[in-house]
CSV table of C-alpha atoms in Angstrom, one decimal:
chain,number,residue,atom,x,y,z
A,1,MET,CA,207.3,155.6,155.3
A,2,ALA,CA,203.6,155.5,153.6
A,3,PRO,CA,200.9,155.3,156.1
A,4,PRO,CA,199.0,151.9,156.0
A,5,ALA,CA,195.7,151.9,153.7
A,6,ALA,CA,192.4,152.0,155.6
A,7,PRO,CA,190.9,148.3,155.6
A,8,GLY,CA,187.5,149.6,154.3
A,9,ARG,CA,188.9,151.3,151.2
A,10,ASP,CA,190.6,147.9,150.6
A,11,ARG,CA,187.5,145.9,150.7
A,12,VAL,CA,185.8,148.6,148.4
A,13,GLY,CA,188.5,148.3,145.8
A,14,ARG,CA,188.4,144.5,145.6
A,15,GLU,CA,184.7,144.5,145.1
A,16,ASP,CA,185.0,146.9,142.5
A,17,GLU,CA,187.7,144.8,140.7
A,18,ASP,CA,185.6,142.0,141.2
A,19,GLY,CA,182.6,143.6,139.4
A,20,TRP,CA,184.5,144.8,136.4
A,21,GLU,CA,185.8,141.3,136.1
A,22,THR,CA,182.3,139.9,136.2
A,23,ARG,CA,181.3,142.3,133.7
A,24,GLY,CA,183.9,141.6,131.6
A,25,ASP,CA,183.1,137.8,131.4
A,26,ARG,CA,179.7,138.5,130.6
A,27,LYS,CA,180.8,140.5,127.7
A,28,ALA,CA,183.1,137.9,126.5
A,29,ARG,CA,180.5,135.2,126.9
A,30,LYS,CA,177.4,136.9,125.3
A,31,PRO,CA,178.6,136.3,121.7
A,32,LEU,CA,179.4,132.6,122.5
A,33,VAL,CA,175.8,132.3,124.3
A,34,GLU,CA,174.0,134.0,121.3
A,35,LYS,CA,175.7,131.5,118.8
A,36,LYS,CA,174.5,128.6,120.5
A,37,ARG,CA,170.9,130.2,120.8
A,38,ARG,CA,170.7,130.7,117.1
A,39,ALA,CA,172.2,127.3,116.2
A,40,ARG,CA,169.5,125.7,118.6
A,41,ILE,CA,166.9,127.9,116.6
A,42,ASN,CA,168.1,126.7,113.3
A,43,GLU,CA,168.4,123.2,114.2
A,44,SER,CA,164.9,123.1,115.5
A,45,LEU,CA,163.5,124.9,112.0
A,46,GLN,CA,165.3,122.3,110.3
A,47,GLU,CA,163.5,119.7,112.3
A,48,LEU,CA,160.2,121.0,111.5
A,49,ARG,CA,161.2,121.3,108.0
A,50,LEU,CA,161.7,117.4,107.9
A,51,LEU,CA,158.6,116.8,109.8
A,52,LEU,CA,156.3,118.9,107.3
A,53,ALA,CA,158.0,117.3,104.2
A,54,GLY,CA,155.4,117.4,101.8
A,55,ALA,CA,154.2,119.1,98.8
A,56,GLU,CA,153.5,122.2,100.9
A,57,VAL,CA,156.8,122.7,102.1
A,58,GLN,CA,159.6,123.7,99.9
A,59,ALA,CA,163.2,123.5,100.5
A,60,LYS,CA,163.9,127.1,100.6
A,61,LEU,CA,161.1,128.3,102.7
A,62,GLU,CA,161.7,131.1,105.1
A,63,ASN,CA,161.7,130.5,108.9
A,64,ALA,CA,158.5,132.7,109.3
A,65,GLU,CA,157.0,130.7,106.8
A,66,VAL,CA,157.8,127.2,108.5
A,67,LEU,CA,156.7,128.4,111.6
A,68,GLU,CA,153.2,129.6,110.0
A,69,LEU,CA,152.7,126.0,108.4
A,70,THR,CA,153.8,124.2,112.0
A,71,VAL,CA,150.9,126.5,113.5
A,72,ARG,CA,148.5,125.4,111.1
A,73,ARG,CA,149.4,121.9,111.5
A,74,VAL,CA,149.1,121.9,115.3
A,75,GLN,CA,145.7,123.6,115.1
A,76,GLY,CA,144.5,121.1,112.7
A,77,VAL,CA,145.4,118.4,115.0
A,78,LEU,CA,143.6,120.0,117.8
A,79,ARG,CA,140.7,120.4,115.9
A,80,GLY,CA,140.6,116.8,114.9
A,81,ARG,CA,140.9,115.9,118.5
A,82,ALA,CA,138.2,117.8,119.6
A,83,ARG,CA,136.0,116.4,116.9
A,84,GLU,CA,136.8,112.9,118.0
A,85,ARG,CA,136.1,113.8,121.6
A,86,GLU,CA,132.4,115.2,120.7
A,87,GLN,CA,132.0,112.1,118.3
A,88,LEU,CA,132.5,109.9,121.3
A,89,GLN,CA,130.7,111.6,123.9
A,90,ALA,CA,127.6,111.4,121.2
A,91,GLU,CA,127.9,107.7,120.6
A,92,ALA,CA,128.3,107.1,124.5
A,93,SER,CA,125.1,109.3,124.9
A,94,GLU,CA,123.3,107.6,122.3
A,95,ARG,CA,124.1,104.2,123.8
A,96,PHE,CA,123.1,105.2,127.5
A,97,ALA,CA,119.6,106.6,125.7
A,98,ALA,CA,119.2,103.3,124.1
A,99,GLY,CA,119.9,101.2,127.2
A,100,TYR,CA,117.5,103.6,129.1
A,101,ILE,CA,114.6,103.2,126.4
A,102,GLN,CA,115.1,99.6,126.8
A,103,CYS,CA,115.0,99.5,130.5
A,104,MET,CA,112.0,101.7,130.6
A,105,HIS,CA,110.0,99.1,128.3
A,106,GLU,CA,110.7,96.5,130.7
A,107,VAL,CA,109.2,98.4,133.4
A,108,HIS,CA,106.4,99.2,131.1
A,109,THR,CA,105.7,95.4,130.5
A,110,PHE,CA,105.8,94.5,134.1
A,111,VAL,CA,103.5,97.4,135.2
A,112,SER,CA,101.2,96.5,132.2
A,113,THR,CA,100.8,92.7,133.2
A,114,CYS,CA,100.9,93.0,137.2
A,115,GLN,CA,97.4,93.5,138.2
A,116,ALA,CA,98.5,94.4,141.8
A,117,ILE,CA,100.0,97.8,140.8
A,118,ASP,CA,97.3,100.5,140.8
A,119,ALA,CA,96.6,102.0,137.6
A,120,THR,CA,97.5,105.8,138.6
A,121,VAL,CA,101.0,104.7,140.2
A,122,ALA,CA,101.9,103.1,137.1
A,123,ALA,CA,101.0,106.2,135.1
A,124,GLU,CA,103.1,108.3,137.3
A,125,LEU,CA,106.1,106.1,137.3
A,126,LEU,CA,106.0,105.8,133.3
A,127,ASN,CA,105.3,109.4,133.0
A,128,HIS,CA,108.4,110.3,135.1
A,129,LEU,CA,110.8,108.0,133.4
A,130,LEU,CA,109.8,109.4,130.2
A,131,GLU,CA,110.5,112.8,131.7
A,132,SER,CA,113.7,112.1,133.0
A,133,MET,CA,115.0,110.4,129.8
A,134,PRO,CA,118.5,111.7,129.3
A,135,LEU,CA,118.3,113.1,125.9
A,136,ARG,CA,120.5,115.7,124.3
A,137,GLU,CA,118.9,118.7,122.3
A,138,GLY,CA,118.4,117.5,118.8
A,139,SER,CA,119.0,113.8,119.6
A,140,SER,CA,117.4,111.2,117.0
A,141,PHE,CA,115.8,109.8,120.3
A,142,GLN,CA,113.8,112.8,120.7
A,143,ASP,CA,112.1,112.5,117.3
A,144,LEU,CA,111.6,109.0,117.9
A,145,LEU,CA,109.6,109.4,121.1
A,146,GLY,CA,107.9,112.3,119.5
A,147,ASP,CA,106.6,110.1,116.6
A,148,ALA,CA,105.6,107.4,119.1
A,149,LEU,CA,103.8,110.2,121.4
A,150,ALA,CA,101.8,111.4,118.4
A,151,GLY,CA,101.0,107.4,117.3
A,152,PRO,CA,97.5,105.9,117.5
A,153,PRO,CA,96.2,105.5,121.2
A,154,ARG,CA,96.1,102.1,122.6
A,155,ALA,CA,92.7,100.2,122.8
A,156,PRO,CA,90.5,101.1,125.8
A,157,GLY,CA,90.3,98.6,128.8
A,158,ARG,CA,94.0,97.8,128.6
A,159,SER,CA,96.7,98.8,130.9
A,160,GLY,CA,99.9,100.5,129.6
A,161,TRP,CA,100.9,104.2,128.4
A,162,PRO,CA,97.8,106.8,128.9
A,163,ALA,CA,95.2,106.9,125.8
A,164,GLY,CA,96.8,109.1,122.9
A,165,GLY,CA,100.3,109.0,124.3
A,166,ALA,CA,99.7,111.9,126.9
A,167,PRO,CA,102.0,111.8,129.9
A,168,GLY,CA,99.9,112.4,133.1
A,169,SER,CA,96.6,111.0,132.4
A,170,PRO,CA,95.4,107.9,134.1
A,171,ILE,CA,95.8,104.3,132.7
A,172,PRO,CA,92.6,102.3,132.3
A,173,SER,CA,92.1,99.5,134.8
A,174,PRO,CA,93.2,96.2,133.5
A,175,PRO,CA,90.4,93.7,132.9
A,176,GLY,CA,90.2,90.6,135.3
A,177,PRO,CA,89.4,90.3,139.0
A,178,GLY,CA,91.3,92.3,141.5
A,179,ASP,CA,94.1,90.7,143.1
A,180,ASP,CA,96.5,92.1,145.8
A,181,LEU,CA,99.3,89.8,145.0
A,182,CYS,CA,101.4,89.4,141.6
A,183,SER,CA,101.5,85.6,142.1
A,184,ASP,CA,99.5,85.2,139.0
A,185,LEU,CA,102.0,86.6,136.7
A,186,GLU,CA,104.3,83.9,137.8
A,187,GLU,CA,101.3,81.2,137.3
A,188,ALA,CA,100.4,82.5,133.7
A,189,PRO,CA,101.8,80.7,131.0
A,190,GLU,CA,104.9,82.0,129.4
A,191,ALA,CA,103.1,82.4,125.8
A,192,GLU,CA,100.4,84.6,127.4
A,193,LEU,CA,102.8,86.9,129.0
A,194,SER,CA,105.0,87.2,125.9
A,195,GLN,CA,102.0,88.5,124.1
A,196,ALA,CA,100.7,90.8,126.5
A,197,PRO,CA,103.3,93.8,125.6
A,198,ALA,CA,102.5,93.3,121.9
A,199,GLU,CA,98.9,93.3,121.7
A,200,GLY,CA,98.7,97.3,121.0
A,201,PRO,CA,100.9,99.9,120.1
A,202,ASP,CA,103.1,101.1,122.9
A,203,LEU,CA,105.2,104.2,123.4
A,204,VAL,CA,108.5,102.6,124.2
A,205,PRO,CA,108.3,99.8,122.1
A,206,ALA,CA,107.4,102.1,119.1
A,207,ALA,CA,110.8,104.0,119.8
A,208,LEU,CA,112.8,100.8,120.1
A,209,GLY,CA,111.3,99.7,116.8
A,210,SER,CA,112.3,102.7,115.1
A,211,LEU,CA,115.9,102.3,116.1
A,212,THR,CA,118.2,101.0,113.2
A,213,THR,CA,119.7,97.4,114.1
A,214,ALA,CA,123.2,98.9,114.2
A,215,GLN,CA,122.4,101.3,117.0
A,216,ILE,CA,120.8,98.4,119.1
A,217,ALA,CA,123.5,95.7,118.0
A,218,ARG,CA,126.0,98.3,119.8
A,219,SER,CA,126.8,97.8,123.5
A,220,VAL,CA,123.8,99.2,125.6
A,221,TRP,CA,124.1,100.6,129.0
A,222,ARG,CA,122.1,99.0,131.7
A,223,PRO,CA,122.0,100.3,135.2
A,224,TRP,CA,122.9,96.7,136.7
């Protein structure tokens, strides 16, 4: 009678048999998996041929050529989207700057007609707004404001931007009796107030007047 086999040896033998069976299954499945993978690649390449159908795509293009054309098309699409984003950002910046200039013009009109505001404070405020203007490098608004700064100075004795357009210089005191309140602004006739900012060349109105009608007609950003 043969002696019984050790239980440890039986367990090792079964594990070896399972390992061989697993390796055999993998070897048997490998050709099938490879065939499916190649079929997926060929199907995708055929879809690319259909998507790229045109004068540049021929029926007998190699797979490498199809992939190269696909890469070029994708790169072109990405570049086009980047240009569109840059254009939208530039237009938004121009609308923001146009709204800023218009608001600064309204502030300039107010401080020019209100006698209760000190001339030095008004000059500092207007110069600060001018220096804080959100302009990009090479923007057309910089040229507009540069031309306005180099324009003829205001007539003496009238409040507004500093004479000669130089930021930082004090504004001449407006003529008329000194008044601590701006009530005279409300009592003054509307026609007189409407003529006040148009008496002489101003920095901000000159910049606004140089803008094209299409730029002003577009939606303008306002802080309210």
